[in-house]
XYZ file of N, CA and C in Angstrom:
636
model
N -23.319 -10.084 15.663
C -22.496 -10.252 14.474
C -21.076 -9.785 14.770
N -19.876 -10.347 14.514
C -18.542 -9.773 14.574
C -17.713 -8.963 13.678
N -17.149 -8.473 14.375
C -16.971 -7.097 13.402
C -15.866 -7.337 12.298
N -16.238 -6.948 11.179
C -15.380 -7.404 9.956
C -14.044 -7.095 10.053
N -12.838 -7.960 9.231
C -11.556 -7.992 9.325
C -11.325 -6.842 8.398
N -9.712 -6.145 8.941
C -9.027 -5.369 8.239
C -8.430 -5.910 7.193
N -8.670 -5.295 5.674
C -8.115 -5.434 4.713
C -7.324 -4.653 3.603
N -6.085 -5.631 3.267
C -5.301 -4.495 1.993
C -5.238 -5.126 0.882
N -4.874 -4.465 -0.340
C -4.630 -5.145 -1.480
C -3.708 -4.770 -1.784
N -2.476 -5.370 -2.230
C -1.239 -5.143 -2.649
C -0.241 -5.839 -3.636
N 0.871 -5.674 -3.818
C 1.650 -6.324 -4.603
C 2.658 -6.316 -3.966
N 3.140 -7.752 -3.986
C 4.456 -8.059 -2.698
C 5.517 -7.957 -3.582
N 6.787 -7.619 -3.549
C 8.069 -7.776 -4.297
C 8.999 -9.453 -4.714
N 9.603 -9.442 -4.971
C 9.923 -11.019 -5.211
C 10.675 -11.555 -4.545
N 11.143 -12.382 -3.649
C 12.172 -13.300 -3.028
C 13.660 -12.287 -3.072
N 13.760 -12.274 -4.156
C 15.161 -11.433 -4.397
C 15.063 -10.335 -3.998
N 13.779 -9.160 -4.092
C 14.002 -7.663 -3.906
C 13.425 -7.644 -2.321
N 13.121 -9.043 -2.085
C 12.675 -8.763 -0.219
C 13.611 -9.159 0.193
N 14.824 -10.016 -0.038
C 16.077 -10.243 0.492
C 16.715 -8.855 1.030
N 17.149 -8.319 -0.301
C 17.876 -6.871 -0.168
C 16.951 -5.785 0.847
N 15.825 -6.219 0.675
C 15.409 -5.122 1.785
C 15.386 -5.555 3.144
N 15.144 -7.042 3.418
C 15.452 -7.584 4.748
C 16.905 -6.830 4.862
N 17.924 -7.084 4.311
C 19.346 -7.088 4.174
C 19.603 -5.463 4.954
N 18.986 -4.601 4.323
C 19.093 -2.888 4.434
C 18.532 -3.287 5.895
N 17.425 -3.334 6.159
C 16.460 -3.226 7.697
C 17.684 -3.914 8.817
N 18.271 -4.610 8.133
C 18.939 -5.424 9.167
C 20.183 -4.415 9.710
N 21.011 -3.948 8.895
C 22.030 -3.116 8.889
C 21.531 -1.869 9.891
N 20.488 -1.145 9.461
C 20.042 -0.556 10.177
C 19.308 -0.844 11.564
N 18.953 -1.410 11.800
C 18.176 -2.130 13.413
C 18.876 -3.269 14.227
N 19.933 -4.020 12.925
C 20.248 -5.330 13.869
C 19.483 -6.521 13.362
N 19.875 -7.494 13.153
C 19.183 -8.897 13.184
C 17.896 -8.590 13.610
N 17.428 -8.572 14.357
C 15.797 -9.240 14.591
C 15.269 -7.908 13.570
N 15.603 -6.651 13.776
C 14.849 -5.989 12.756
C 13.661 -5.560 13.496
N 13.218 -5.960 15.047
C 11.893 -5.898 15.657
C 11.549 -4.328 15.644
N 12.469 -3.471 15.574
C 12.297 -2.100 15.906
C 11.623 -1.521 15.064
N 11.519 -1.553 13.635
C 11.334 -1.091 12.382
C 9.649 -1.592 11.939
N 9.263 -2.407 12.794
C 7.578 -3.117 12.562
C 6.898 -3.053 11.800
N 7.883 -3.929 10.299
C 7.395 -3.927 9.289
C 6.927 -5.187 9.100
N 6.030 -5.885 9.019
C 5.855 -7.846 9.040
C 6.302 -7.905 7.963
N 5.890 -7.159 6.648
C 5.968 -7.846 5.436
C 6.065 -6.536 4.820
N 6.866 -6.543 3.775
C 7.347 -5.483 2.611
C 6.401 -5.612 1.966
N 5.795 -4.535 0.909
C 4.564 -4.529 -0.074
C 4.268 -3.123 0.011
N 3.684 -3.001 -2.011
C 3.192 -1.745 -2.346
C 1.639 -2.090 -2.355
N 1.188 -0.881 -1.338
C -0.307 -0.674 -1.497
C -1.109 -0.322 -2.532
N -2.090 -1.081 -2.971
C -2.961 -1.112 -3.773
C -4.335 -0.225 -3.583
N -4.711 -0.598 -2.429
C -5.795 0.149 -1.680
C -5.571 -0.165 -0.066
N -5.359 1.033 0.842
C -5.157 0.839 2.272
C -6.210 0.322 2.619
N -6.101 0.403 3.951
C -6.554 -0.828 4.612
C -8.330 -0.456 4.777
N -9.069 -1.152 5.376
C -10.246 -1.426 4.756
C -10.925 -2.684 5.367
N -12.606 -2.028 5.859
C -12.917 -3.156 6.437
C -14.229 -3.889 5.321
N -15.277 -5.025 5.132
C -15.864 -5.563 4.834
C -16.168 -6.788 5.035
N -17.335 -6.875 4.766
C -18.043 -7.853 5.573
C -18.662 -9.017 4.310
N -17.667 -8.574 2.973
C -18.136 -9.341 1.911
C -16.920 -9.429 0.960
N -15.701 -10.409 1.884
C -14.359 -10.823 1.484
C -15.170 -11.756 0.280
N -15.232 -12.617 0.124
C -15.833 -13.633 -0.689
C -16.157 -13.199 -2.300
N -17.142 -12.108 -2.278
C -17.307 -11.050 -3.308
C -16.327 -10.437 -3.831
N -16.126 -9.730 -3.270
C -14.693 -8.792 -3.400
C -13.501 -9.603 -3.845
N -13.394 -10.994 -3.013
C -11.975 -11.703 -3.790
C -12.198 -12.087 -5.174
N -13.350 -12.190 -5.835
C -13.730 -12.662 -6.372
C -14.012 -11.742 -7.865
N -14.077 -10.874 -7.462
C -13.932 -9.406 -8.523
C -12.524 -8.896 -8.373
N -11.329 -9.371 -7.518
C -9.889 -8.528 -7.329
C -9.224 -9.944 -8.360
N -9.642 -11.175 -8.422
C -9.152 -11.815 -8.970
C -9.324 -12.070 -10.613
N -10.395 -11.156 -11.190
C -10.863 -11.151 -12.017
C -10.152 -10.316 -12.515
N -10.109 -9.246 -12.064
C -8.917 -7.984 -12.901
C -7.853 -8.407 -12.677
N -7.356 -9.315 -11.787
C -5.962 -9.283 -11.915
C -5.742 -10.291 -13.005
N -6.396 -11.390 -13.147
C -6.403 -12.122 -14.600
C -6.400 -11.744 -15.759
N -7.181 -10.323 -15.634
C -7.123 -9.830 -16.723
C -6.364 -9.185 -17.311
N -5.448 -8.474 -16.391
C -4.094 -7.877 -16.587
C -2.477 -8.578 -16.808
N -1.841 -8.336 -17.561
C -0.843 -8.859 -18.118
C 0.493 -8.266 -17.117
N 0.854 -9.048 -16.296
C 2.147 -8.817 -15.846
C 2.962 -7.714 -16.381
N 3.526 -6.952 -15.597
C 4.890 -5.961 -15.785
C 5.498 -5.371 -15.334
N 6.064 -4.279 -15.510
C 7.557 -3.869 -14.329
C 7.217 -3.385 -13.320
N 8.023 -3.190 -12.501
C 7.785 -2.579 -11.264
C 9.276 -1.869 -11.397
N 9.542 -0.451 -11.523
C 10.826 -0.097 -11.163
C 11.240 1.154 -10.122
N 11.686 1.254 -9.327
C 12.034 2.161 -8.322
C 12.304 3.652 -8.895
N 11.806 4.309 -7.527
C 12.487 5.477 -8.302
C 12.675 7.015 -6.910
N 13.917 5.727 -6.258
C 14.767 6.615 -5.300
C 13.932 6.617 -4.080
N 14.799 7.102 -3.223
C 14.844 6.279 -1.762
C 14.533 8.191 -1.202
N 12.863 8.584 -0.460
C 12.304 9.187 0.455
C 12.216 9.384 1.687
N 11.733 10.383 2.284
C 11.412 10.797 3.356
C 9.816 11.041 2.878
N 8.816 10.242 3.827
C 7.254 10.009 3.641
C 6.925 10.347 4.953
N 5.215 11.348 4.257
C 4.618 12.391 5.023
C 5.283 12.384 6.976
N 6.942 13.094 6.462
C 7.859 14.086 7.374
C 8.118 12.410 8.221
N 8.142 11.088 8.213
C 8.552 9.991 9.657
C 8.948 8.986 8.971
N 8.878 7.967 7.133
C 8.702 7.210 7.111
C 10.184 7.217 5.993
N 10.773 5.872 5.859
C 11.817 6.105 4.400
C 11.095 5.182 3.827
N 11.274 5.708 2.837
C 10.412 4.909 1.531
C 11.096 4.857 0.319
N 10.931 3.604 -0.449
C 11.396 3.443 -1.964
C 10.258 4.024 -2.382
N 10.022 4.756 -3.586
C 9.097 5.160 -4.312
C 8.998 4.247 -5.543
N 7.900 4.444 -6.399
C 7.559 3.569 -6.999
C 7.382 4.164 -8.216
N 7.565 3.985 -9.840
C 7.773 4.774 -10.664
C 6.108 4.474 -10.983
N 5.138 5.576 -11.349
C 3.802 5.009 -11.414
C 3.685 5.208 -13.125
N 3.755 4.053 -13.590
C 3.886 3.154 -14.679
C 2.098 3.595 -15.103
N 1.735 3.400 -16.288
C 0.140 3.075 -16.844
C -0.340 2.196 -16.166
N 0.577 0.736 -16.252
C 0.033 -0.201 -16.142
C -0.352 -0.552 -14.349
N 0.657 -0.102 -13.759
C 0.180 0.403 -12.153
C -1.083 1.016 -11.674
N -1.265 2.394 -12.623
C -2.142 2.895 -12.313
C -3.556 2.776 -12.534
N -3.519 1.696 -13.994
C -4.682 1.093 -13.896
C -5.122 0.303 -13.228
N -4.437 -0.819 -12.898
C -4.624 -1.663 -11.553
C -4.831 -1.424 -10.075
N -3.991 -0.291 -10.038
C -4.668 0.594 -8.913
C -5.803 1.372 -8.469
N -6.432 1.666 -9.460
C -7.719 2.776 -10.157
C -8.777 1.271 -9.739
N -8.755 0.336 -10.580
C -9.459 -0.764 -10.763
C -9.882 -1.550 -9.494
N -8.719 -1.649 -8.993
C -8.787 -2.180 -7.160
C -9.930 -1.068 -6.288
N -9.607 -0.043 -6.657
C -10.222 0.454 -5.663
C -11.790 0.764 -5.944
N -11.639 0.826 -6.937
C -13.164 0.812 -7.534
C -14.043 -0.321 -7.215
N -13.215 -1.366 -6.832
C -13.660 -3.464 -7.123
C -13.701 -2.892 -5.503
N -12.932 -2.257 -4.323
C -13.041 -2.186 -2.951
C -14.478 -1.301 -2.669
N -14.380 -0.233 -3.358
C -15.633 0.707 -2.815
C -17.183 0.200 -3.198
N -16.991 -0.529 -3.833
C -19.029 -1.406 -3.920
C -18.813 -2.680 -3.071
N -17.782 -2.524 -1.913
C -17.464 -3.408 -1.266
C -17.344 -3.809 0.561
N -16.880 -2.349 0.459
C -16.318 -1.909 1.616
C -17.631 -1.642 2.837
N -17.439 -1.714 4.275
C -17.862 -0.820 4.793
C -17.360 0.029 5.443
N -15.981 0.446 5.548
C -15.194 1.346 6.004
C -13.810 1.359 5.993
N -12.954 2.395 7.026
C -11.727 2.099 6.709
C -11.461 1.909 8.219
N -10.313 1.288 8.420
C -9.535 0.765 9.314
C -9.474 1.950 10.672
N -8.820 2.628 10.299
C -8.281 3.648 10.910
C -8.764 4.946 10.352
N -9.228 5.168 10.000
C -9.127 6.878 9.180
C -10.987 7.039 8.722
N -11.342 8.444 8.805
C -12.626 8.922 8.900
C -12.378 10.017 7.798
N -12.789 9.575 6.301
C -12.519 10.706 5.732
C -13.501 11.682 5.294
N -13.964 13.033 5.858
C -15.156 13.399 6.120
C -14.649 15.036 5.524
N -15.450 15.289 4.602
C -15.069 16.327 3.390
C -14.815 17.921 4.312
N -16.092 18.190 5.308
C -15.627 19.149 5.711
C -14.004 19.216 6.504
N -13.952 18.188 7.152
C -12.533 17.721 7.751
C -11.400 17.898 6.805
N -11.383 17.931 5.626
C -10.857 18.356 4.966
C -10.340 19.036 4.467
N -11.522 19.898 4.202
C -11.725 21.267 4.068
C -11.163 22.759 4.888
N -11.097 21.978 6.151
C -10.297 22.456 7.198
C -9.073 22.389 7.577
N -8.551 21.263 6.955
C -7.312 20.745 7.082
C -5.885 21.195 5.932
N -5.063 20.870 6.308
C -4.044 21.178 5.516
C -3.937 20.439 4.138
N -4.872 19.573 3.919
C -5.229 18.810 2.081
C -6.541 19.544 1.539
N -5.516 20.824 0.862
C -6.082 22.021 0.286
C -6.114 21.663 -1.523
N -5.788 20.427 -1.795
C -5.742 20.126 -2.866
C -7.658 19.411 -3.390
N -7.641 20.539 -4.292
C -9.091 20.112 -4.895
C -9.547 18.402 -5.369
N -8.246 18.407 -5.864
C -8.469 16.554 -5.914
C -8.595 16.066 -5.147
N -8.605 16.284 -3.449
C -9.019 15.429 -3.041
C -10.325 15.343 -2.549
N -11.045 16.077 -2.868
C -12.695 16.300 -2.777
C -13.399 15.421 -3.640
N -12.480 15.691 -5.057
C -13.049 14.859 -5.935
C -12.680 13.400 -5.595
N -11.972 13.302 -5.551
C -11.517 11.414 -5.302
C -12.575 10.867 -3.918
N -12.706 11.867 -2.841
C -13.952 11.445 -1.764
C -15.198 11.186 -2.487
N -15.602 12.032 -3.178
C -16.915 11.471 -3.848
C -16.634 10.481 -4.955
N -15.810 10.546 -5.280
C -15.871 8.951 -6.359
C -15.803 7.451 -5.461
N -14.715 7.892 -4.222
C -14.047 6.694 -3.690
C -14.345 6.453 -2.885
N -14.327 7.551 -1.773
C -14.482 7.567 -0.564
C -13.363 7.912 -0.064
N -12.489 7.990 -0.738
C -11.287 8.085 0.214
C -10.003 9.305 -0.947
N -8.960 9.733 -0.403
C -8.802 11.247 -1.263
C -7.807 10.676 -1.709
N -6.515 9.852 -1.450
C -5.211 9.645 -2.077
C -5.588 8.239 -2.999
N -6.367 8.489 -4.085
C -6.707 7.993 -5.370
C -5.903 8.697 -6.738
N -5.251 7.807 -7.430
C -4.706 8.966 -8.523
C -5.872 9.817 -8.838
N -4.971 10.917 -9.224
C -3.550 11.008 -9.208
C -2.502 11.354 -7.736
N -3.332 10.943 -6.664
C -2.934 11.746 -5.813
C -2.052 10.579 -5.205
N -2.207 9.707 -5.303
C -1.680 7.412 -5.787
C -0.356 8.151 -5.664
N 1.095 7.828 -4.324
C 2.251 7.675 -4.553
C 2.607 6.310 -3.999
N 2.480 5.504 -5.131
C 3.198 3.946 -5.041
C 4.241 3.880 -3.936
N 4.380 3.498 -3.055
C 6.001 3.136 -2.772
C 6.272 2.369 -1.869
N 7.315 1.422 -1.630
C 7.601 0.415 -0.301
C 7.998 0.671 0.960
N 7.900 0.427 2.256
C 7.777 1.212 3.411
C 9.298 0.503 3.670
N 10.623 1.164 3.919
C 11.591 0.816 4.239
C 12.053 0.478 5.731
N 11.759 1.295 6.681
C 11.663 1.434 8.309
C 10.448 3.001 8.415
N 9.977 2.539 9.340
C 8.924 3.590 10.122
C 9.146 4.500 11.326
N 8.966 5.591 11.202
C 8.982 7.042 12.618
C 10.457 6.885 12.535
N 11.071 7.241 11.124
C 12.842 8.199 11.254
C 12.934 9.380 11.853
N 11.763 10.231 10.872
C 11.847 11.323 11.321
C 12.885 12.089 10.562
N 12.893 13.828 10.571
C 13.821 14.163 9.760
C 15.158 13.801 9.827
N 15.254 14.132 11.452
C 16.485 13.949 12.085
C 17.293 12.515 11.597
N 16.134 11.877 11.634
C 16.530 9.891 11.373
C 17.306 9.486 9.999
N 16.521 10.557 9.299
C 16.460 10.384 7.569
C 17.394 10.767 7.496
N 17.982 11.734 8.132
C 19.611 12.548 7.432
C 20.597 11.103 7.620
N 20.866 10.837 8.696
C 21.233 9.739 9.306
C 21.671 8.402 8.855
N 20.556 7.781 8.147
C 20.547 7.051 7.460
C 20.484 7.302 5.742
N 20.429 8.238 5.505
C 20.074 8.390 3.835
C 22.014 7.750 3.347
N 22.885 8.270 3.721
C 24.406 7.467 3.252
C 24.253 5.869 3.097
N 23.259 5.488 3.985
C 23.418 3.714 3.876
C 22.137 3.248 2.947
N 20.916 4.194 2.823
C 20.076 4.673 1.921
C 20.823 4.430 0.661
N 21.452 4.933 0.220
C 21.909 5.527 -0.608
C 22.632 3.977 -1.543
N 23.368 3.090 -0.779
C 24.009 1.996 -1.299
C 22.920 1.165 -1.525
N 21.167 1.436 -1.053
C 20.713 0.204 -1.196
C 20.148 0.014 -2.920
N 20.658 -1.108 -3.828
C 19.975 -0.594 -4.939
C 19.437 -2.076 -5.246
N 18.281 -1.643 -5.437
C 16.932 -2.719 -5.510
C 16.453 -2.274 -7.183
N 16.816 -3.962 -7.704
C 16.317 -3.667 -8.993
C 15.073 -3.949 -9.230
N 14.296 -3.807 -10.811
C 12.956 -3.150 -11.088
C 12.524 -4.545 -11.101
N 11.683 -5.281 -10.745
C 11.256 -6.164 -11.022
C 9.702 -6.260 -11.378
N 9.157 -7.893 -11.662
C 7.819 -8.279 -12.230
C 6.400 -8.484 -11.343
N 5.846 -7.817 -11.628
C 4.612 -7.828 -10.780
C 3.731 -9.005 -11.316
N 3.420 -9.512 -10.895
C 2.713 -11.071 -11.769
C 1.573 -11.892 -10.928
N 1.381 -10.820 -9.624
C 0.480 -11.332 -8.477
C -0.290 -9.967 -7.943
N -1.688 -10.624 -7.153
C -1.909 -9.085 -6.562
C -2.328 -9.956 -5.329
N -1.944 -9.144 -4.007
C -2.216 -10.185 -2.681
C -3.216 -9.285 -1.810
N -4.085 -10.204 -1.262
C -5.627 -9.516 -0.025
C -4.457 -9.641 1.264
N -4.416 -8.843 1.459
C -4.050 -9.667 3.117
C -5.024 -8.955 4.172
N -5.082 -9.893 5.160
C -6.205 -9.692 6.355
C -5.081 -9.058 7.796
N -5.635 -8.500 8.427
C -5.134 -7.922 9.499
C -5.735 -8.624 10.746
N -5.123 -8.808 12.106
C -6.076 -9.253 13.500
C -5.871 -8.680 14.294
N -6.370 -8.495 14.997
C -6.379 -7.493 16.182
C -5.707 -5.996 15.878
N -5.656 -5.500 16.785
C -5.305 -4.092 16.916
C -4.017 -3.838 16.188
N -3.693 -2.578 15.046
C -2.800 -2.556 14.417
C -1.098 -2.582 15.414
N -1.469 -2.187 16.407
C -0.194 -1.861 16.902
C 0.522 -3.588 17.308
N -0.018 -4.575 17.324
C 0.339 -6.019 17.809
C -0.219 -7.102 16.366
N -0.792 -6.216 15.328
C -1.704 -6.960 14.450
C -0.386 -7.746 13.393
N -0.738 -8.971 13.122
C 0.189 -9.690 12.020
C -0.644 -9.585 10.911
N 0.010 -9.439 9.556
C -0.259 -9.474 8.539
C -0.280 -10.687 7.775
N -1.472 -11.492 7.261
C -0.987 -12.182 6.251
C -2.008 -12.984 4.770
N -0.844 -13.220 4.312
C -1.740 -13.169 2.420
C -3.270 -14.231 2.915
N -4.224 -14.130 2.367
C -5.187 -14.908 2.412
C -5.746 -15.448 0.621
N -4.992 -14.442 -0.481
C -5.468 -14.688 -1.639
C -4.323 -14.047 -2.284
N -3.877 -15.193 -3.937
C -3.138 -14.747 -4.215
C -3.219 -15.049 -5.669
N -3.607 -14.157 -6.626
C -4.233 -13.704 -8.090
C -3.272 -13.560 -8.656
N -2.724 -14.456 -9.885
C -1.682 -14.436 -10.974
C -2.349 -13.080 -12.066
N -1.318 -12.973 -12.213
C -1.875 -11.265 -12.774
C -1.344 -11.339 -13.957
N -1.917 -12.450 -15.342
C -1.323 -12.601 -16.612
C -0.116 -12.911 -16.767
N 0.767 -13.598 -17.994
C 1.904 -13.886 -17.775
C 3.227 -13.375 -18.531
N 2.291 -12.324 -19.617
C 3.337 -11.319 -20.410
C 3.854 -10.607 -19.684
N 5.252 -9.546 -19.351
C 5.676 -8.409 -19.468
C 5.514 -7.710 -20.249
N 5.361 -6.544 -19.899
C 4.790 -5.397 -20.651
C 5.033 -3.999 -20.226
């Protein structure tokens, strides 16, 4: 049997707010942008994730997202993520967090593992995520950064570093990306090994058509 594909669920930004961020990446790296090895801009829904029952699962991610009524997405300031990464943050809205809560719940009667990461309670326990929530979110989820522990946000360039972040936070600083409509939720599949792996949408769920 072959071993099941890597999967995410997410919400991609719109034509316009991936312009401006192509636009920023570029300033910073240069045209090709190859340095920064981002394929595709997008806020995570549930990281990545393997299963062997896409079919099911699309099929229950498309159901909540129908059921949910489109709405904002608005920023909220430009990070330094866990000490290497710049990140837009993401203002975590109700309506985010239910959709987020919901995804992952629709992933875990789904899943048979995660991609990369072994999240194993005593390991934990030992470790520097001394936060009680995340014990609890392992036994609900399987996995610990479940709200509230959920920080929404878009991956700007990867491995700055502190040093990087000082650096760039002035050109940081001019990039201003407005709030826009979430109105989709996207599967994307992963191939081969993350370090050479391309990303791309395989399913793509209209997510109601009010703002709200």
């Amino acid at each position: 049997m072959s071993r099941p594909y890597s999967y995410t669920v997410e919400l991609v930004p719109p034509a316009s707010v991936l312009k401006e961020i192509r636009a920023f990446q570029a300033r910073l790296y240069g045209p090709t942008g190859q340095e920064y090895g981002i394929h595709h801009s997008h806020l995570t829904l549930q990281e990545r994730f393997r299963t062997r029952s896409i079919r099911s699962l699309q099929d229950e991610i498309g159901s909540i997202a129908s059921s949910q009524s489109a709405f904002g997405v608005r920023p909220a300031g430009i990070r330094l993520f866990n000490g290497q990464d710049l990140v837009m943050m993401i203002e975590k809205s109700e309506s985010l967090k239910k959709l987020h809560l919901n995804v992952i719940e629709a992933v875990m009667r789904h899943r048979t593992g995660y991609h990369h990461q072994k999240y194993d309670c005593q390991e934990f326990r030992d470790s520097k995520f001394t936060d009680r929530r995340c014990y609890g979110n392992l036994k609900l989820y399987g996995m610990p950064f479940a709200d509230p522990l959920y920080n929404p946000h878009v991956t700007l360039a990867y491995g700055l570093g502190s040093e990087g972040f000082n650096q760039v936070m002035g050109m940081a600083s001019d990039l201003n990306i407005p709030s826009w409509c979430a109105n989709s939720v996207v599967i994307s599949r992963e191939d081969g090994p993350v370090s050479n792996s391309r990303i791309h949408s395989v399913l793509i769920f209209q997510a109601g058509h009010k703002k709200s």
